[in-house]
Short mmCIF file of C-alpha atoms in Angstrom, two decimals:
data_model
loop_
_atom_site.label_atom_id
_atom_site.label_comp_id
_atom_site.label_asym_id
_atom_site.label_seq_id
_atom_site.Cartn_x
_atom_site.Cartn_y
_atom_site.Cartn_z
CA UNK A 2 0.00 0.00 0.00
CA UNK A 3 1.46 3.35 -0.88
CA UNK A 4 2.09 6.72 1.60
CA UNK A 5 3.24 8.81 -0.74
CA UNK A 6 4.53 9.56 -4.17
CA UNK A 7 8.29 11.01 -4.83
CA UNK A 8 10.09 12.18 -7.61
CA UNK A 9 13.98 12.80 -8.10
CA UNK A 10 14.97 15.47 -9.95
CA UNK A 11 18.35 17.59 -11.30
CA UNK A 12 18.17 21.39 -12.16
CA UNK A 13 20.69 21.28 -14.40
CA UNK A 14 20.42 25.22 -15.17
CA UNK A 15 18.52 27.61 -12.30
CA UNK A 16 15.57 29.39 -13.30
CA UNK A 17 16.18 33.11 -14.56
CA UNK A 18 14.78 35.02 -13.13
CA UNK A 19 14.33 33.36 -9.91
CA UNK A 20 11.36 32.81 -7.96
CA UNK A 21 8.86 32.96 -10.74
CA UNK A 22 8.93 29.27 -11.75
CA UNK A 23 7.85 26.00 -10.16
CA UNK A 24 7.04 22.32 -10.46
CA UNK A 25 3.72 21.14 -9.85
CA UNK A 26 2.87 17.16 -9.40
CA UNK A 27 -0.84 16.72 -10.44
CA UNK A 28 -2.52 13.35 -9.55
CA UNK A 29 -5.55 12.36 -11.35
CA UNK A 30 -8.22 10.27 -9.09
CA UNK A 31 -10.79 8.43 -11.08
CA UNK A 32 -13.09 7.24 -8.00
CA UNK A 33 -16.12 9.38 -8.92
CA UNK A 34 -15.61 9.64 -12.63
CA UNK A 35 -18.56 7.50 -15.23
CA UNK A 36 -17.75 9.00 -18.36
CA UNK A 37 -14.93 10.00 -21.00
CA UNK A 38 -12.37 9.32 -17.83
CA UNK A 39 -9.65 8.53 -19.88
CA UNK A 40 -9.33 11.52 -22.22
CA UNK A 41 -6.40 13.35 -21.69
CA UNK A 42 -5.55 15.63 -19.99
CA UNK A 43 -7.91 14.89 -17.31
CA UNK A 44 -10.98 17.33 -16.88
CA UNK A 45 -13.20 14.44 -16.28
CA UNK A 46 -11.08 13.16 -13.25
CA UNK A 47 -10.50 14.89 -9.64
CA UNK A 48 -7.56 16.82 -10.61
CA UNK A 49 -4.81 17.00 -6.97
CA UNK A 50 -1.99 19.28 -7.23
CA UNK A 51 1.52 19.58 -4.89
CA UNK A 52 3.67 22.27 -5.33
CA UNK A 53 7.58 22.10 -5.44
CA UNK A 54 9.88 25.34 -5.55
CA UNK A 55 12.92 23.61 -6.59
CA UNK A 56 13.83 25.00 -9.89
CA UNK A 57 15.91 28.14 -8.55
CA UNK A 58 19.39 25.89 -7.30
CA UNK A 59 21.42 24.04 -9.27
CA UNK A 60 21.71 20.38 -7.37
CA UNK A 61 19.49 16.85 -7.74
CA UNK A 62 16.84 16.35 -5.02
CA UNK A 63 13.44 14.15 -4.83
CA UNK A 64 10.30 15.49 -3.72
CA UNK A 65 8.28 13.29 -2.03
CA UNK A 66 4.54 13.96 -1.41
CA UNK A 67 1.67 12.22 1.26
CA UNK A 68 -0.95 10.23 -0.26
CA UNK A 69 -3.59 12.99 1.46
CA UNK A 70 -5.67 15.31 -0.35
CA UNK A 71 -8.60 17.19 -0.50
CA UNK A 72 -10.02 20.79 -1.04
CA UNK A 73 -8.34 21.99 1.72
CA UNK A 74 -5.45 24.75 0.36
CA UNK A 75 -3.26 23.52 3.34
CA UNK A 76 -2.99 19.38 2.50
CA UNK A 77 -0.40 17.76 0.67
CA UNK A 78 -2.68 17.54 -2.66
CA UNK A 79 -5.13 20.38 -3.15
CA UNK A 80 -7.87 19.94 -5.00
CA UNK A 81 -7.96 23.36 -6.66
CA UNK A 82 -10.93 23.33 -8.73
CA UNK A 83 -8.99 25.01 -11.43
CA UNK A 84 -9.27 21.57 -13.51
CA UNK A 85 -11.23 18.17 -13.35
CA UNK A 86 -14.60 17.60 -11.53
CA UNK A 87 -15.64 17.90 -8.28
CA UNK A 88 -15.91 13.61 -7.10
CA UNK A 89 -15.59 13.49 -3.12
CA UNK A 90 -13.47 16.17 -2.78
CA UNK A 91 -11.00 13.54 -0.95
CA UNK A 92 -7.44 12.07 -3.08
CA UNK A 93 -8.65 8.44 -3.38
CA UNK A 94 -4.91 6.54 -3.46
CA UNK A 95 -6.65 3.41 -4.79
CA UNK A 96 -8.32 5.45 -8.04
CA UNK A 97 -5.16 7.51 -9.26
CA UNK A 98 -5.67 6.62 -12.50
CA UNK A 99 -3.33 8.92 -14.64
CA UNK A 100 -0.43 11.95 -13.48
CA UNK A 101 0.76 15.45 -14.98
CA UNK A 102 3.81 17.33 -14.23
CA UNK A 103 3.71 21.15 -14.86
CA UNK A 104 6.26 23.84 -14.81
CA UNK A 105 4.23 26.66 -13.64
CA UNK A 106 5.47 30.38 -14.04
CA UNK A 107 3.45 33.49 -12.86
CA UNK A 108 2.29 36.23 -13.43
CA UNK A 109 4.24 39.14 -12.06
CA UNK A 110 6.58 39.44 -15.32
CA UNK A 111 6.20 41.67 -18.29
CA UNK A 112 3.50 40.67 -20.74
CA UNK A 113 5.70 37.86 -22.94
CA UNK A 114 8.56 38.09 -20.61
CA UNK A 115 9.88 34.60 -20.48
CA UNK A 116 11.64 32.07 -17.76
CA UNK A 117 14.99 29.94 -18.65
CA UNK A 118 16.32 27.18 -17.26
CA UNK A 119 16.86 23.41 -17.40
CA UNK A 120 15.74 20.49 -15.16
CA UNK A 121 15.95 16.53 -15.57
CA UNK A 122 12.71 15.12 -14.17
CA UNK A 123 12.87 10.78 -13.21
CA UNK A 124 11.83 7.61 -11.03
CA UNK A 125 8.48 8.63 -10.32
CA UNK A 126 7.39 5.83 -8.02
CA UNK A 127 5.26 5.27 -4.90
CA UNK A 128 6.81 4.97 -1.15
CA UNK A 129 5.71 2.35 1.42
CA UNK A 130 4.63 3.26 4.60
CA UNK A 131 7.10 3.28 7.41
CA UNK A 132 6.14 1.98 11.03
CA UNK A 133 8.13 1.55 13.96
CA UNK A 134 7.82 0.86 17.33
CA UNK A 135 10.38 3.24 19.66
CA UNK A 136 12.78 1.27 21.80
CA UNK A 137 15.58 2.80 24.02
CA UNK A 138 18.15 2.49 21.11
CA UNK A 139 15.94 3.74 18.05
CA UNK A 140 12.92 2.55 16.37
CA UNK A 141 12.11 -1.32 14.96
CA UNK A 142 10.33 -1.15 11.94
CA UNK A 143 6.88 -3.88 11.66
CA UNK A 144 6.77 -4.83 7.95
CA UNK A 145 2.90 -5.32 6.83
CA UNK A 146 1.18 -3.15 9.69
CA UNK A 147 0.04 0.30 8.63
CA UNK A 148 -1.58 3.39 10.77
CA UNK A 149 -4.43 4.92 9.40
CA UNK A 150 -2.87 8.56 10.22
CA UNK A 151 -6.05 10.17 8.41
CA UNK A 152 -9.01 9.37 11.68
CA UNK A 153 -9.42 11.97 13.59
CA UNK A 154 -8.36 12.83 17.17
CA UNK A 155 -5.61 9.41 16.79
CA UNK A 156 -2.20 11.04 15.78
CA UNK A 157 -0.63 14.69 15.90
CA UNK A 158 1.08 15.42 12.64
CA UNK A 159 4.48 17.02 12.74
CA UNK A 160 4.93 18.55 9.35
CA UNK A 161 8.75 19.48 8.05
CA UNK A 162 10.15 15.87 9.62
CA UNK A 163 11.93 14.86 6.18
CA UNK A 164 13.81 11.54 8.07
CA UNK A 165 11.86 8.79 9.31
CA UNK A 166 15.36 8.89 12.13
CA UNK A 167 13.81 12.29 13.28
CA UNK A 168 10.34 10.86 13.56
CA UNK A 169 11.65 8.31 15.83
CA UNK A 170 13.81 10.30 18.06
CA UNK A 171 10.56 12.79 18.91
CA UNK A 172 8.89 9.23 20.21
CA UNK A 173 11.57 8.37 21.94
CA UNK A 174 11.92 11.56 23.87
CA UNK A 175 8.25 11.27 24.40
CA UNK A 176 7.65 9.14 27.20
CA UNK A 177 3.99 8.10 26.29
CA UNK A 178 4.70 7.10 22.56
CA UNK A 179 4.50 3.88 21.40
CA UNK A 180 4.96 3.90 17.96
CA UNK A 181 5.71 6.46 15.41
CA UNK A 182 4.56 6.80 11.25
CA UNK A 183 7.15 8.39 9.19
CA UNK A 184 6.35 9.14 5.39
CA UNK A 185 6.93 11.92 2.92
CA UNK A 186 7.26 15.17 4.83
CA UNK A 187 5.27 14.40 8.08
CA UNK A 188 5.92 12.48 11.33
CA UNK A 189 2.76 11.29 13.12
CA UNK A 190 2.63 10.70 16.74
CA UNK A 191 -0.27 9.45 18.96
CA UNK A 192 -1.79 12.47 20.04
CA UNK A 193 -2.93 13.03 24.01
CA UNK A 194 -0.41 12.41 26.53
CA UNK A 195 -0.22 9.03 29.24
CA UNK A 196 -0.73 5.81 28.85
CA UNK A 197 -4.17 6.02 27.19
CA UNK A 198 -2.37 7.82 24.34
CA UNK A 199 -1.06 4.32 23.68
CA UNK A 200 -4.31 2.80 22.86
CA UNK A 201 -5.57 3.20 19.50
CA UNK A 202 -8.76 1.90 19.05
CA UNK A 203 -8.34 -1.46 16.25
CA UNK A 204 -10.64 0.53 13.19
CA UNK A 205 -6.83 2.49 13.22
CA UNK A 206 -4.62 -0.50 12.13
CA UNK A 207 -4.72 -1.98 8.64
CA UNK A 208 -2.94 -4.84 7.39
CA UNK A 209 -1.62 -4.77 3.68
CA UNK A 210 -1.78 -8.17 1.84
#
């Protein structure tokens, strides 16, 4: 089962000017579509976007995005409404049926004023979840157990937490955490505080084949 989607990539050349450019992920969710839902590029599917201001440095990196996304202007994958229909209004991992990549520049230029630059764009691929229970030397990871990190009122998400390392040393300093979920940008946590923060009720735990 995937957590997230990355993508490694090499500005060869920095954007000139800088700051006007960027690279957008789009992922294309086919859950609620009936009709014409594969003809490109995609206005019959829920249309998810990430954005990724990486095109101003010279260097390689990956950018690697959570599965979540909805409306909301603040999750991973935002569901602008500026392409594709409506569906659920939630980024259904199971019905990404199709992707776009965009370089994006805006607006603030010169009418026909242009951006340069060069970047190699490869290995898109999904990532696996990440569990691990925290021990006093580090954390062990379960293979085949996942979190549901999406129910409410279960886990605190700690956004910026790039290593799943990190992730485990905030449970470890917490005396109350158990177990830790490390994927993409995000490290979530039980949330409360005490021993009940321990117990998560069963509906959170799913088993991938």
């Amino acid at each position: 089962r995937a957590a997230a989607v990355s993508l490694d990539y090499e500005v060869l050349a920095p954007a000139v000017p800088a700051g006007r450019a960027h690279l957008r992920l789009i992922l294309l969710d086919g859950s609620d579509c009936t009709d014409r839902c594969d003809e490109y590029p995609g206005q019959f599917l829920e249309n998810y976007y990430s954005f990724h201001h990486v095109l101003d440095d010279v260097g390689r990196g990956t950018v690697t995005v959570p599965l979540v996304g909805s409306r909301d202007d603040t999750e991973n994958f935002w569901r602008t409404g500026w392409t594709g229909i409506v569906g659920n209004d939630v980024l259904d991992p199971a019905h990404v049926s199709g992707w776009r990549l965009e370089i994006n520049v805006d607006s603030t230029g010169d009418i026909g004023s242009a951006v340069a630059g060069t970047v190699a764009l490869k290995n898109l691929r999904i990532e696996p979840f990440q569990l691990g229970a925290s021990t006093e030397s580090g954390c062990v990871p379960v293979p085949g157990l996942m979190l549901n990190t999406s129910l409410p009122g279960l886990f605190a998400r700690e956004e910026f937490v790039v290593k799943s390392a990190a992730c485990c040393a905030m449970c470890a300093e917490d005396d109350a955490c158990a177990f830790a979920v490390s994927y993409g940008t995000d490290c979530f946590l039980p949330s409360g505080s005490g021993p009940d923060a321990q117990l998560v009720p069963e509906v959170a735990y799913l088993v991938s084949p």
